[in-house]
PDB file of C-alpha atoms and ligand atoms in Angstrom:
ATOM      1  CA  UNK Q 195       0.034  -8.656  12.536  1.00 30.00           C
ATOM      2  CA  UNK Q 196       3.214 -10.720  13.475  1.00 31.00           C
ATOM      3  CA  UNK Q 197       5.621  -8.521  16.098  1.00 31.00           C
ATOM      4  CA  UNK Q 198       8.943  -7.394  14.673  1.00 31.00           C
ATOM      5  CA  UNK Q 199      11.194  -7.864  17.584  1.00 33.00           C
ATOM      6  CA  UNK Q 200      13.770  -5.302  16.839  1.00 36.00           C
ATOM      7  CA  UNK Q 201      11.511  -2.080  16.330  1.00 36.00           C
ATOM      8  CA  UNK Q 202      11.906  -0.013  19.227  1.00 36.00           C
ATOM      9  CA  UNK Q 203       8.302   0.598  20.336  1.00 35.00           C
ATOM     10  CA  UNK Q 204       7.647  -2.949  20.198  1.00 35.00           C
ATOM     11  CA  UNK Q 205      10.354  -3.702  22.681  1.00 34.00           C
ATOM     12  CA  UNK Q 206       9.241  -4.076  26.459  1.00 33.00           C
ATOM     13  CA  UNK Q 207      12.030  -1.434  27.578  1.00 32.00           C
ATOM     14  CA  UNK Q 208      11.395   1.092  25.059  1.00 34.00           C
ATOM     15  CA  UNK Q 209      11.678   4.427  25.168  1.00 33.00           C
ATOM     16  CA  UNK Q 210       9.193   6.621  23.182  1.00 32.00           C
ATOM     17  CA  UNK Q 211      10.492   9.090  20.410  1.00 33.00           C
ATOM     18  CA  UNK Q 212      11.669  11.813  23.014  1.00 32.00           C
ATOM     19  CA  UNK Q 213      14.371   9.989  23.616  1.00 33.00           C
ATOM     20  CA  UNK Q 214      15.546   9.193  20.316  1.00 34.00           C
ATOM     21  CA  UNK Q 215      18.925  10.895  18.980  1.00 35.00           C
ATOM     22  CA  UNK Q 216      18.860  13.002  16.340  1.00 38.00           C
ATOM     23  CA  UNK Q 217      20.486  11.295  13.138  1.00 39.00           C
ATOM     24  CA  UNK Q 218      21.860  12.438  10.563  1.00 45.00           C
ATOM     25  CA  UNK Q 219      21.416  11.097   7.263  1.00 48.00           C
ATOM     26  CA  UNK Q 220      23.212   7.943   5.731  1.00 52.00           C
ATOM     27  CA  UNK Q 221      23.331   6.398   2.794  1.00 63.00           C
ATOM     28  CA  UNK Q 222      21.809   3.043   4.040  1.00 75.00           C
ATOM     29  CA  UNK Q 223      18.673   2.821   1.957  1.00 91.00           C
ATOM     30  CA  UNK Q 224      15.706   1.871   4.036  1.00 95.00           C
ATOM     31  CA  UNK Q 225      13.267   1.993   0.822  1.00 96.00           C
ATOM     32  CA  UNK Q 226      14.809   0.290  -2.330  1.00 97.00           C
ATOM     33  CA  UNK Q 227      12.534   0.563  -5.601  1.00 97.00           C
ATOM     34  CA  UNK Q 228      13.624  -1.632  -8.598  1.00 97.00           C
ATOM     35  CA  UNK Q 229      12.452  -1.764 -12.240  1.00 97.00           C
ATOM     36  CA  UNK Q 230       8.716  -1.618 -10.969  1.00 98.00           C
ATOM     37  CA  UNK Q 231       5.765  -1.996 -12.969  1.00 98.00           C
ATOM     38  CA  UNK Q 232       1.947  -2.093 -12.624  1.00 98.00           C
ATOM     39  CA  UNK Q 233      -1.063  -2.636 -15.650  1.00 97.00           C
ATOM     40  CA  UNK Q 234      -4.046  -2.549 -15.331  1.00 96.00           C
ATOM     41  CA  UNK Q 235      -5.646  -4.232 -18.531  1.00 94.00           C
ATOM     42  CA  UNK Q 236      -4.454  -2.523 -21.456  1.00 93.00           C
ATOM     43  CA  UNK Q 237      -2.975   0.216 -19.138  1.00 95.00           C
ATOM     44  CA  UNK Q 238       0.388   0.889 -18.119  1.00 96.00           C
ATOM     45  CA  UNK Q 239      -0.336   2.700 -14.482  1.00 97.00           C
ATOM     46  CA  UNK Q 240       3.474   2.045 -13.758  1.00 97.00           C
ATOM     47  CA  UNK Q 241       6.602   1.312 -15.397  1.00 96.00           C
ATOM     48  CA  UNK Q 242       9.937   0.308 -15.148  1.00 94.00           C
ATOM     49  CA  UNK Q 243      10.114   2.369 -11.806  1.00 97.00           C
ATOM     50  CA  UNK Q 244      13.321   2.245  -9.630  1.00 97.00           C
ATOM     51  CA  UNK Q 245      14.575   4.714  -7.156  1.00 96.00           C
ATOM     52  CA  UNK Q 246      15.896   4.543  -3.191  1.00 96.00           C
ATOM     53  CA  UNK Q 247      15.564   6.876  -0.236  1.00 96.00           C
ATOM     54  CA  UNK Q 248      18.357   6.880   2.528  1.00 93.00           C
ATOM     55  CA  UNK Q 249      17.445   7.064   6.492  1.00 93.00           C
ATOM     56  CA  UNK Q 250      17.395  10.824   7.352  1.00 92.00           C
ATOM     57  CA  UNK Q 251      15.887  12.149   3.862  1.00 93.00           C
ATOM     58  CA  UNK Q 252      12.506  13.116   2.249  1.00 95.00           C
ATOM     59  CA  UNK Q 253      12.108  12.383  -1.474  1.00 96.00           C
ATOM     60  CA  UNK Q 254       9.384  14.051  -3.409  1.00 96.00           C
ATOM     61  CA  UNK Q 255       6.997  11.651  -5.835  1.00 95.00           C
ATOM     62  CA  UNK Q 256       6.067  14.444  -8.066  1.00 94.00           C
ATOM     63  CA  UNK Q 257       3.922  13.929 -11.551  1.00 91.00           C
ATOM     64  CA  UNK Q 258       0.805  15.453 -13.176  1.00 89.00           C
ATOM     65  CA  UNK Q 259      -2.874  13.675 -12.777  1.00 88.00           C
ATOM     66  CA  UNK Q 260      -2.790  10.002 -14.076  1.00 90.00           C
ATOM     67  CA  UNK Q 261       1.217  10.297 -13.667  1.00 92.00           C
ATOM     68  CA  UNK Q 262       1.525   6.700 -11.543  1.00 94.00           C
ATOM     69  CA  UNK Q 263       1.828   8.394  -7.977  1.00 93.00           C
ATOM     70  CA  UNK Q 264      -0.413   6.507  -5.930  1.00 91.00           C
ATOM     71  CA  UNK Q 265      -0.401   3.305  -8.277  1.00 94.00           C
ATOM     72  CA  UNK Q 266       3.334   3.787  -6.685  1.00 96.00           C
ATOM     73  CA  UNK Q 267       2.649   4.442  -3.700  1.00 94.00           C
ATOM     74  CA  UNK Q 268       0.145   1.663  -3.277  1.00 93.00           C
ATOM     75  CA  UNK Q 269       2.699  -1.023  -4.128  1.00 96.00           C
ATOM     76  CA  UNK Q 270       5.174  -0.072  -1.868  1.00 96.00           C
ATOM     77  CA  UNK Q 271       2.118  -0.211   0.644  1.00 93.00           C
ATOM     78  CA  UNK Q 272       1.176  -3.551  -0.347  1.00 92.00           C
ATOM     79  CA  UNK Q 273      -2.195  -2.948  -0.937  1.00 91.00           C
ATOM     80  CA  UNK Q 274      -1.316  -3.789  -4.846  1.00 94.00           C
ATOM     81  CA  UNK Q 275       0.807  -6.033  -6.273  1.00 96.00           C
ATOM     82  CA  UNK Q 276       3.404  -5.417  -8.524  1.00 97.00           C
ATOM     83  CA  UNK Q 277       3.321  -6.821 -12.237  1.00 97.00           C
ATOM     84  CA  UNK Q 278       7.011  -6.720 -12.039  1.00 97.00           C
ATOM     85  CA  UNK Q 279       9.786  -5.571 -10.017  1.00 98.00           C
ATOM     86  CA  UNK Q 280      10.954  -5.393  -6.417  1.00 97.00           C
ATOM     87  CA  UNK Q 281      10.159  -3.699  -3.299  1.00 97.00           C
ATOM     88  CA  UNK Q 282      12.784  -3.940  -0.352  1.00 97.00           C
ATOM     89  CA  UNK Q 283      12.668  -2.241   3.280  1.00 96.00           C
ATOM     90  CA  UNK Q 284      15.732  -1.752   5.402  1.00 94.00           C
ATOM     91  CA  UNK Q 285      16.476  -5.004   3.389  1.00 92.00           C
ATOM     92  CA  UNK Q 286      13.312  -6.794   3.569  1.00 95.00           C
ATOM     93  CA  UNK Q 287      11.455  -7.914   0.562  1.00 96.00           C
ATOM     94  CA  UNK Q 288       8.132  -7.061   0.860  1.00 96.00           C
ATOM     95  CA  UNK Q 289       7.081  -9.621  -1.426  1.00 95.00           C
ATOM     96  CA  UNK Q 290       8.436 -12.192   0.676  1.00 95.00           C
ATOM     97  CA  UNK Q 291       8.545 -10.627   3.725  1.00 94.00           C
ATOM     98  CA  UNK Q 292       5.689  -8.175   4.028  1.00 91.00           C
ATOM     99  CA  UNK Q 293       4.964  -9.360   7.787  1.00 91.00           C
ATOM    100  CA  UNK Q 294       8.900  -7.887   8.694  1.00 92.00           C
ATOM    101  CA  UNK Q 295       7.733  -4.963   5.904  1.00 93.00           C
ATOM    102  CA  UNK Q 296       4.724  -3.166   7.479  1.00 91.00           C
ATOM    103  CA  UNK Q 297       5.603  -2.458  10.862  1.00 92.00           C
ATOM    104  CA  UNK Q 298       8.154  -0.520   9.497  1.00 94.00           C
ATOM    105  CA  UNK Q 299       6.058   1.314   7.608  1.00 95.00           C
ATOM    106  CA  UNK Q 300       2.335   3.799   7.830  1.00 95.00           C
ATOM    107  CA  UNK Q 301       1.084   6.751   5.714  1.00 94.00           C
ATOM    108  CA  UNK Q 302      -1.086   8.729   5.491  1.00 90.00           C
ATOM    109  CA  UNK Q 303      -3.541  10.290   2.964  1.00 83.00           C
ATOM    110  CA  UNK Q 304      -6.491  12.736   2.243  1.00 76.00           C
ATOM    111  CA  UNK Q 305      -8.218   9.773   0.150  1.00 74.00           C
ATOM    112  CA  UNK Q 306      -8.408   7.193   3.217  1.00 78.00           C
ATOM    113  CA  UNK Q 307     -10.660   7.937   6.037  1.00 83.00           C
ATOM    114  CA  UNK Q 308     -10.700   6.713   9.380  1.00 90.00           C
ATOM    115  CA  UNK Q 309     -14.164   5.113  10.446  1.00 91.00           C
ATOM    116  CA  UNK Q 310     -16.288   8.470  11.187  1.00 93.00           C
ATOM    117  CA  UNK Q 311     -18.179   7.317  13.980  1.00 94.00           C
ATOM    118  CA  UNK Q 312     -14.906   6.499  16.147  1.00 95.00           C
ATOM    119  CA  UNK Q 313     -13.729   9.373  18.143  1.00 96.00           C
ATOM    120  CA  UNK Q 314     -10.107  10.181  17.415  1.00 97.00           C
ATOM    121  CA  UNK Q 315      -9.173   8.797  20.784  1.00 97.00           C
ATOM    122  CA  UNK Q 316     -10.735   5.217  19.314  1.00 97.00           C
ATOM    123  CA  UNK Q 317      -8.902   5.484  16.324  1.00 96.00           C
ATOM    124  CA  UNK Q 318      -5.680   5.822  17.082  1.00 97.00           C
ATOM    125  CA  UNK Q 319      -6.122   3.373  19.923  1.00 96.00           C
ATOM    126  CA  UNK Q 320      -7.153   0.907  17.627  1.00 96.00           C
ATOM    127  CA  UNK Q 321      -3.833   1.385  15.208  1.00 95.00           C
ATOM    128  CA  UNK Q 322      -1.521   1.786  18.179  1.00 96.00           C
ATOM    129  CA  UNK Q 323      -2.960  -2.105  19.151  1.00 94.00           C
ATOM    130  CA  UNK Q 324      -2.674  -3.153  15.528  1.00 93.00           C
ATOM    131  CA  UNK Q 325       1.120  -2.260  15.298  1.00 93.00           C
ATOM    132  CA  UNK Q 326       1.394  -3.789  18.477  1.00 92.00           C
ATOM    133  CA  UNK Q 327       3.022  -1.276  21.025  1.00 94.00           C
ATOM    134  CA  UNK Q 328       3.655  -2.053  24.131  1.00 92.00           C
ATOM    135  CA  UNK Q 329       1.942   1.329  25.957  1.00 94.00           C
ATOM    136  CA  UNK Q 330      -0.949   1.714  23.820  1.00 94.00           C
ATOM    137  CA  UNK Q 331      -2.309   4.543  25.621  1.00 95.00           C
ATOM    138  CA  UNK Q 332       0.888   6.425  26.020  1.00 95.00           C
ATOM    139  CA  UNK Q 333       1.648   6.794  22.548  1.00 95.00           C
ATOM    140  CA  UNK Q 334      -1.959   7.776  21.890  1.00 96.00           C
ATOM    141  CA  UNK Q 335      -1.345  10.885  24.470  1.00 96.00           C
ATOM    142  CA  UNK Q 336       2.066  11.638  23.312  1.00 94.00           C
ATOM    143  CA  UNK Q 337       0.574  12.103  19.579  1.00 95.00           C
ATOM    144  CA  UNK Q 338      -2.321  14.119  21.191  1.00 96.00           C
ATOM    145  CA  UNK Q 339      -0.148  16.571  22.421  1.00 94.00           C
ATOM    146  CA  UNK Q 340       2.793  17.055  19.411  1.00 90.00           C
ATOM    147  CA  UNK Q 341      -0.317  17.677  17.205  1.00 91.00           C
ATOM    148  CA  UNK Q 342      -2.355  19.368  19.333  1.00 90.00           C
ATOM    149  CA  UNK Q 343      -5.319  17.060  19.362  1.00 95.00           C
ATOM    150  CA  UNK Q 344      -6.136  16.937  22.914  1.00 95.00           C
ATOM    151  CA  UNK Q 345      -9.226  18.986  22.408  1.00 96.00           C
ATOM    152  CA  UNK Q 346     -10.192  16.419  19.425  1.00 97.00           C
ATOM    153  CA  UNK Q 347      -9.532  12.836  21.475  1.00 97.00           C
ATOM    154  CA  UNK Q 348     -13.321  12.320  22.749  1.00 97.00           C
ATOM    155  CA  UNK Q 349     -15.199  13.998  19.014  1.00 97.00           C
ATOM    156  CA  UNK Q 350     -16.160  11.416  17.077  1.00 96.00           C
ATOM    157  CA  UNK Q 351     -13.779  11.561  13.371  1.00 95.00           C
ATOM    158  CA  UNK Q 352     -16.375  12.095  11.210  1.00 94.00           C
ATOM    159  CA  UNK Q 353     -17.734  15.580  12.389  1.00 95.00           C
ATOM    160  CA  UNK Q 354     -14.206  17.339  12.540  1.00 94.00           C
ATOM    161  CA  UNK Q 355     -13.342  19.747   9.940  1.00 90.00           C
ATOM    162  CA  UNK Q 356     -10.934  18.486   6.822  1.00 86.00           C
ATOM    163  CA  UNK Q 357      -7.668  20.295   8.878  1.00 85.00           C
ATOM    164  CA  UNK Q 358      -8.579  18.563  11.887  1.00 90.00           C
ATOM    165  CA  UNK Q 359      -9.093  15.308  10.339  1.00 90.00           C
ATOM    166  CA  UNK Q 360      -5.715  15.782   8.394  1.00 88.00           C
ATOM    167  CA  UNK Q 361      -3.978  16.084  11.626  1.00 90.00           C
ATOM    168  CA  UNK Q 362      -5.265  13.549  13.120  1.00 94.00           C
ATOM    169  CA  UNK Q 363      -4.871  11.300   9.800  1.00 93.00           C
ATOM    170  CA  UNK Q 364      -0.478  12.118  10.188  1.00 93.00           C
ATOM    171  CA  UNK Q 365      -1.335  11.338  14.427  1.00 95.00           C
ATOM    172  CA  UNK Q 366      -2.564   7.867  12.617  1.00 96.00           C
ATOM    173  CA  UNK Q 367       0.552   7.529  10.694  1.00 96.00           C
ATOM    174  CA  UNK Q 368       3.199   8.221  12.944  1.00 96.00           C
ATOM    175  CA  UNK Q 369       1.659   5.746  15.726  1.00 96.00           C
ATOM    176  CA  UNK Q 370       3.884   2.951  15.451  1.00 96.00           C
ATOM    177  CA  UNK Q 371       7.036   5.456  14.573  1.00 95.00           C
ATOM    178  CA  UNK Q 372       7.867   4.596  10.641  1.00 96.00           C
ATOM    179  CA  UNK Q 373      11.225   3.998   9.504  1.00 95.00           C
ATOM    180  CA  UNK Q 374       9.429   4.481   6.282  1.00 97.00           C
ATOM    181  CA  UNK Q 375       6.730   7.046   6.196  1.00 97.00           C
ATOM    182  CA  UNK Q 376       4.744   7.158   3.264  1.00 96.00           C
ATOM    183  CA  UNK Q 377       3.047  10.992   2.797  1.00 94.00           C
ATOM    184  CA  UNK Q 378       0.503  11.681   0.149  1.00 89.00           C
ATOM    185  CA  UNK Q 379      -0.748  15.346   0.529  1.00 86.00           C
ATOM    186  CA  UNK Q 380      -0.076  16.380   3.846  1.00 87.00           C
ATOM    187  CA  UNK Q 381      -0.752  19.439   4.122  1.00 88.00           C
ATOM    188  CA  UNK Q 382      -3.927  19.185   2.348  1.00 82.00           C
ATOM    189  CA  UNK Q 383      -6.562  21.438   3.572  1.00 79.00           C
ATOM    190  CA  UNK Q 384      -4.862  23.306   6.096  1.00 86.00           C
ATOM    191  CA  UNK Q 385      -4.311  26.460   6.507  1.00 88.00           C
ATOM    192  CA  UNK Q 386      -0.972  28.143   6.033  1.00 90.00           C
ATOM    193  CA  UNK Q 387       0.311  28.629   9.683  1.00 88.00           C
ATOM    194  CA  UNK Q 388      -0.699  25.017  10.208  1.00 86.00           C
ATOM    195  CA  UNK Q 389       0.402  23.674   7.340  1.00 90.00           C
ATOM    196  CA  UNK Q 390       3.913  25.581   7.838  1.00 90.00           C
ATOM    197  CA  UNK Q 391       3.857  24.203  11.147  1.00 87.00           C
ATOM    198  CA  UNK Q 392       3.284  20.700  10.255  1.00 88.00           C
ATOM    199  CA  UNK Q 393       6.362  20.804   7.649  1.00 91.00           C
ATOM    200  CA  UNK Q 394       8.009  21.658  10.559  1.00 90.00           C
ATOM    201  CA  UNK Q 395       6.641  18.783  12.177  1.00 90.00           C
ATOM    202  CA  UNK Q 396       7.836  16.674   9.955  1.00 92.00           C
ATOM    203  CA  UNK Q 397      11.767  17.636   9.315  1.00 91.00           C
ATOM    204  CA  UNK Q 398      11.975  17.576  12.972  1.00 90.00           C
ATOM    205  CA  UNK Q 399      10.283  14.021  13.469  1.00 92.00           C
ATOM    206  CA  UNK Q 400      12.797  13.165  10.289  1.00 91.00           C
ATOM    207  CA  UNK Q 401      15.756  14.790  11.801  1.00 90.00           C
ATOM    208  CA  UNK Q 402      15.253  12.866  15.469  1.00 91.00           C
ATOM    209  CA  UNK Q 403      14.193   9.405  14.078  1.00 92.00           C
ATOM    210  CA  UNK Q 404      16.388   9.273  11.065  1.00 92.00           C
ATOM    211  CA  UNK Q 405      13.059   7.797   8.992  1.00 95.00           C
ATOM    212  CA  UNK Q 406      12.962   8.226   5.386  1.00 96.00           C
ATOM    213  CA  UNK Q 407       9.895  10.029   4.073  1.00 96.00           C
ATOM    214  CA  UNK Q 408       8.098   9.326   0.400  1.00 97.00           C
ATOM    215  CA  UNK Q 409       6.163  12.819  -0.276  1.00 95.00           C
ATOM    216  CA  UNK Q 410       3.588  13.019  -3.134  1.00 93.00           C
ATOM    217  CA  UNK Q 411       2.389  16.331  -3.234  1.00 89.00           C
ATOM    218  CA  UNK Q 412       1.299  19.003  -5.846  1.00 87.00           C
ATOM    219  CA  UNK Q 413       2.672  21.856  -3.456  1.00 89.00           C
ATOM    220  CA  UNK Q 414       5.706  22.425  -5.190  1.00 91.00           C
ATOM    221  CA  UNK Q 415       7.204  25.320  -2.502  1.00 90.00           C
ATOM    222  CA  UNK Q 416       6.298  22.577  -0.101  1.00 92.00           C
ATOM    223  CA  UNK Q 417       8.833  20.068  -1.546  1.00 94.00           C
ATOM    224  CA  UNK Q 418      11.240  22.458  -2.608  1.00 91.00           C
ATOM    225  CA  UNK Q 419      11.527  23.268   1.008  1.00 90.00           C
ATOM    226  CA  UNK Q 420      11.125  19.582   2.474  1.00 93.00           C
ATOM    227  CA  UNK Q 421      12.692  17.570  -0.380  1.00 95.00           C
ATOM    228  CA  UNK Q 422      16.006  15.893  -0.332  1.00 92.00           C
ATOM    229  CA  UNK Q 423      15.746  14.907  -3.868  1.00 93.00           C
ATOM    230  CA  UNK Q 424      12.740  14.495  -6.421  1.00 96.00           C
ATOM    231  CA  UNK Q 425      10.824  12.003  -8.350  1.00 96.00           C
ATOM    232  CA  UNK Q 426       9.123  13.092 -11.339  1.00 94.00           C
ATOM    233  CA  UNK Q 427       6.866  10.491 -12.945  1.00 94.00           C
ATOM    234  CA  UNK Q 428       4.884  11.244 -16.040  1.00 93.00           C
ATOM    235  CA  UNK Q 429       2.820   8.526 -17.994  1.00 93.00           C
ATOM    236  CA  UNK Q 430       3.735   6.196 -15.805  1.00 95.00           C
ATOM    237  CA  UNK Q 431       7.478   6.518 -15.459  1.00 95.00           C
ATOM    238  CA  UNK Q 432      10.679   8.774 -14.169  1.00 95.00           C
ATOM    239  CA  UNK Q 433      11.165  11.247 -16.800  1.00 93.00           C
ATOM    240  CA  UNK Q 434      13.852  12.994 -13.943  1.00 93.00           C
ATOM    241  CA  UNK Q 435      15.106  12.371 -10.664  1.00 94.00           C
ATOM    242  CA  UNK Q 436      17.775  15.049  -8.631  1.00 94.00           C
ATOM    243  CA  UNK Q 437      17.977  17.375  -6.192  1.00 95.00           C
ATOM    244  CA  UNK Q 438      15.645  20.734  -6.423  1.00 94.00           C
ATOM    245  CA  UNK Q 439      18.630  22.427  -6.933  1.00 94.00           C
ATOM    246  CA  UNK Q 440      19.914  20.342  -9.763  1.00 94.00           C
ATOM    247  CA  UNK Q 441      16.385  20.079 -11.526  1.00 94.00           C
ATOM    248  CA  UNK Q 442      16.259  23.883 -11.105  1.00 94.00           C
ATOM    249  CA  UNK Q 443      19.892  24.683 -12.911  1.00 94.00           C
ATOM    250  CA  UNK Q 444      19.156  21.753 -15.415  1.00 92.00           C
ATOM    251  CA  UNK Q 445      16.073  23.429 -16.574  1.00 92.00           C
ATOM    252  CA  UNK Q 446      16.732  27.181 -15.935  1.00 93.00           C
ATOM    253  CA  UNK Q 447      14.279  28.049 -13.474  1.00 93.00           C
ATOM    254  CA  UNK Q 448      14.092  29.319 -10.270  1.00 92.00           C
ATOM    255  CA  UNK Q 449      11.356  27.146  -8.752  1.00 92.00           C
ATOM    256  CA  UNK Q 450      10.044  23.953  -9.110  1.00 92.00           C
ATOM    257  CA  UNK Q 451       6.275  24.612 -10.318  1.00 91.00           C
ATOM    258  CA  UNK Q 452       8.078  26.099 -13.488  1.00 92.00           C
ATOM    259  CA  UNK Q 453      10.549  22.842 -13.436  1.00 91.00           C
ATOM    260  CA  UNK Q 454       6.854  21.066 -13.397  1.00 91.00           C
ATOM    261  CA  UNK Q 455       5.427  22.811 -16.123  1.00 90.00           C
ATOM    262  CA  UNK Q 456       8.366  22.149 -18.598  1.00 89.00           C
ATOM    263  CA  UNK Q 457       7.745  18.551 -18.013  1.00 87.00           C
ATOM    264  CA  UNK Q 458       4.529  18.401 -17.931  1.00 84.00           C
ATOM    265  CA  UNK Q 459       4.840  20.308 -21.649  1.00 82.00           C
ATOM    266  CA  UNK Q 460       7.078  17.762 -22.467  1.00 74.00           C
ATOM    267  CA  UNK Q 461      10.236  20.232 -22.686  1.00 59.00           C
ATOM    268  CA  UNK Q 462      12.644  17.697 -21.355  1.00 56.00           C
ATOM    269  CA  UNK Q 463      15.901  19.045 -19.645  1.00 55.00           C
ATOM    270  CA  UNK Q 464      19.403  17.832 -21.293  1.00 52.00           C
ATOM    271  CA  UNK Q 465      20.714  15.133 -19.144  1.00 54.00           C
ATOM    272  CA  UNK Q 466      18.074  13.806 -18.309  1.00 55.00           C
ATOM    273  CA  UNK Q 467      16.906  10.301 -18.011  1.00 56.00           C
ATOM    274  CA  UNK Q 468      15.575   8.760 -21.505  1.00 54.00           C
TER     275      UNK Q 468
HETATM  276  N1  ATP K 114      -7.583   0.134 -10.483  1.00 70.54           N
HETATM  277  C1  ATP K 114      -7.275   0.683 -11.658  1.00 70.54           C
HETATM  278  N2  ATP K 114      -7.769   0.159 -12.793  1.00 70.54           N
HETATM  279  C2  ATP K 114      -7.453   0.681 -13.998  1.00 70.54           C
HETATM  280  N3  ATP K 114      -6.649   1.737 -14.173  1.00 70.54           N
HETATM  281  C3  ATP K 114      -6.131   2.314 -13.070  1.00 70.54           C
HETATM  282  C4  ATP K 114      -6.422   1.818 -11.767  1.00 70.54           C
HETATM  283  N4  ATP K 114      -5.755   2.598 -10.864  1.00 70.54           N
HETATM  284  C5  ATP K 114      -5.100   3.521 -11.576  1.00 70.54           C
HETATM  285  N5  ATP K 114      -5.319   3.349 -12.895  1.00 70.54           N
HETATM  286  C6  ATP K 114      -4.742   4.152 -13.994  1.00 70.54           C
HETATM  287  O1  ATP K 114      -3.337   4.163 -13.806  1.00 70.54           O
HETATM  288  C7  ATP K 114      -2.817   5.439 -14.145  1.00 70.54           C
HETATM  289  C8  ATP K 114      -2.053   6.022 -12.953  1.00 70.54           C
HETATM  290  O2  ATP K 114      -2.981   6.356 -11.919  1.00 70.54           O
HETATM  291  P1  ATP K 114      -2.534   6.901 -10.493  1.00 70.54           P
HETATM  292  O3  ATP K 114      -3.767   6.987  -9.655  1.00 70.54           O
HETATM  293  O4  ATP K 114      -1.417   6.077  -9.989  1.00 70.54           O
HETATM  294  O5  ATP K 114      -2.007   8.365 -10.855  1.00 70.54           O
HETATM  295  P2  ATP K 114      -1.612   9.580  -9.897  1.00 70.54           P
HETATM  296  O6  ATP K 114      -0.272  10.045 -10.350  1.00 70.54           O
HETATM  297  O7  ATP K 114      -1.754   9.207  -8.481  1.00 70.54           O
HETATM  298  O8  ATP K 114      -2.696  10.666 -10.321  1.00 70.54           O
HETATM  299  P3  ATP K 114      -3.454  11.819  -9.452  1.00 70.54           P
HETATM  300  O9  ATP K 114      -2.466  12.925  -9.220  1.00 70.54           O
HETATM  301  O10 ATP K 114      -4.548  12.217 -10.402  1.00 70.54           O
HETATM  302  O11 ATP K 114      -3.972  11.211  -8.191  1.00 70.54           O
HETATM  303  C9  ATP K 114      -4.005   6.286 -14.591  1.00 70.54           C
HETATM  304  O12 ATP K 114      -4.097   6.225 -16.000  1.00 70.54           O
HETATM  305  C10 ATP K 114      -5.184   5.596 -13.955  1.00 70.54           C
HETATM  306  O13 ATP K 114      -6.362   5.797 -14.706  1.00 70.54           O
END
């Protein structure tokens, strides 16, 4: 992977993420979706798909099974390409520029595993070399400690239980410190106080670092609470995009699984998008 010189953990002087300020959020996009599409065959997975996320917020990619989520998801990723339509990051086009793109980026998600017989230590050694930082072994114990891994480091990754592995899964993402972290079900399998404490995890990592998170999740208290604005995809496209609050006054509810339901029923709010 070529070096971006500019990210700070790839900088000889840099400081890990203690010292980063807190920022507030801007409206400088750092992901910038436009009129994207994906088939497969005869089917449309994705389509006509544009939306942005400013530094400093979390946007929820909402949408029933089969919606488009991870078809999305992928793209922006770069493990698929596009059949039409643009991807940029903090400017960059990430089909022309993927090699400035994915240093700026991770994810994480309960689909991809990390090779089993690795011990966690291993693993996220191995990413922190692949994104290139400087102090390797630093970040690794930094991580170990937020998420409470220190107990995990030397067990190999395939015999923890699904919560462990989850935490160590967002360790795995936030290794090279994302300006563009891509979430798909975070929380899943973990318990409540964990999961509560991870979602505090996460505003807080948000807040400091200014990154801009993508959230696909089926929790919908979860992205009520975490959720700047929200995505909701059906058949392949945005059926509605706004705030909780908005999509909750729009549609008369008072929380978003009900907000979910209506679209899912195809009881479309007025206003919103064709
Ligand atoms: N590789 C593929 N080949 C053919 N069709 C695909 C492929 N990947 C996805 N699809 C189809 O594209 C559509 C969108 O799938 P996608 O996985 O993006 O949905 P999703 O919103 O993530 O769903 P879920 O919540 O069930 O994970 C579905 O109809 C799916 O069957």
């Amino acid at each position: 992977m070529r070096r971006l010189a500019h990210h700070p953990l790839l900088e000889p002087e840099a400081e890990l993420c203690h010292s980063l300020p807190v920022l507030a959020p801007t409206t400088r996009p750092v992901l910038t979706v436009q009129n994207l599409a994906k088939r497969f065959g005869e089917v449309v997975a994705v389509a006509d798909v544009s939306f942005a996320i400013a530094a400093g917020a979390i946007t929820g990619l909402l949408g029933g099974n089969g919606a488009g989520k991870t078809t999305t998801i992928s793209m922006i990723l770069g493990l698929i390409k596009p059949s039409a339509g643009s991807i940029h990051v903090l400017g960059h086009d990430l089909a022309r520029e993927a090699w400035a793109v994915k240093p700026l980026m991770n994810f994480s998600s309960p689909y991809v595993d990390l090779p089993h017989r690795l011990t966690v230590a291993e693993n996220l050694s191995v990413f922190a070399r692949l994104y290139g930082l400087r102090r390797p072994a630093q970040r690794v114990a930094e991580l170990a400690a937020d998420l409470d891994l220190e107990g995990l480091l030397a067990r190999p990754t395939g015999r923890l239980s699904a919560g462990q592995r989850t935490r160590v899964a967002l360790a795995k993402a936030l290794i090279n410190e994302p300006q563009l972290l891509l979430l798909d079900e975070p929380t899943a399998s973990l318990d409540p106080d964990t999961a509560d404490w991870v979602r505090t995890y996460l505003t807080d990592y948000q807040r400091r670092t200014g990154a801009a998170i993508l959230l696909a999740s089926h929790n919908m208290a979860e992205v009520e609470r975490l959720c700047a604005d929200v995505v909701m995809m059906q058949a392949g496209r945005i059926v509605d995009h706004d705030t909780p609050a908005m999509l909750l006054a729009r549609y008369g509810r008072d929380n978003l699984e009900d907000v979910f339901l209506d679209i899912a029923r195809n009881q479309r709010a007025q206003g919103a998008p064709p």
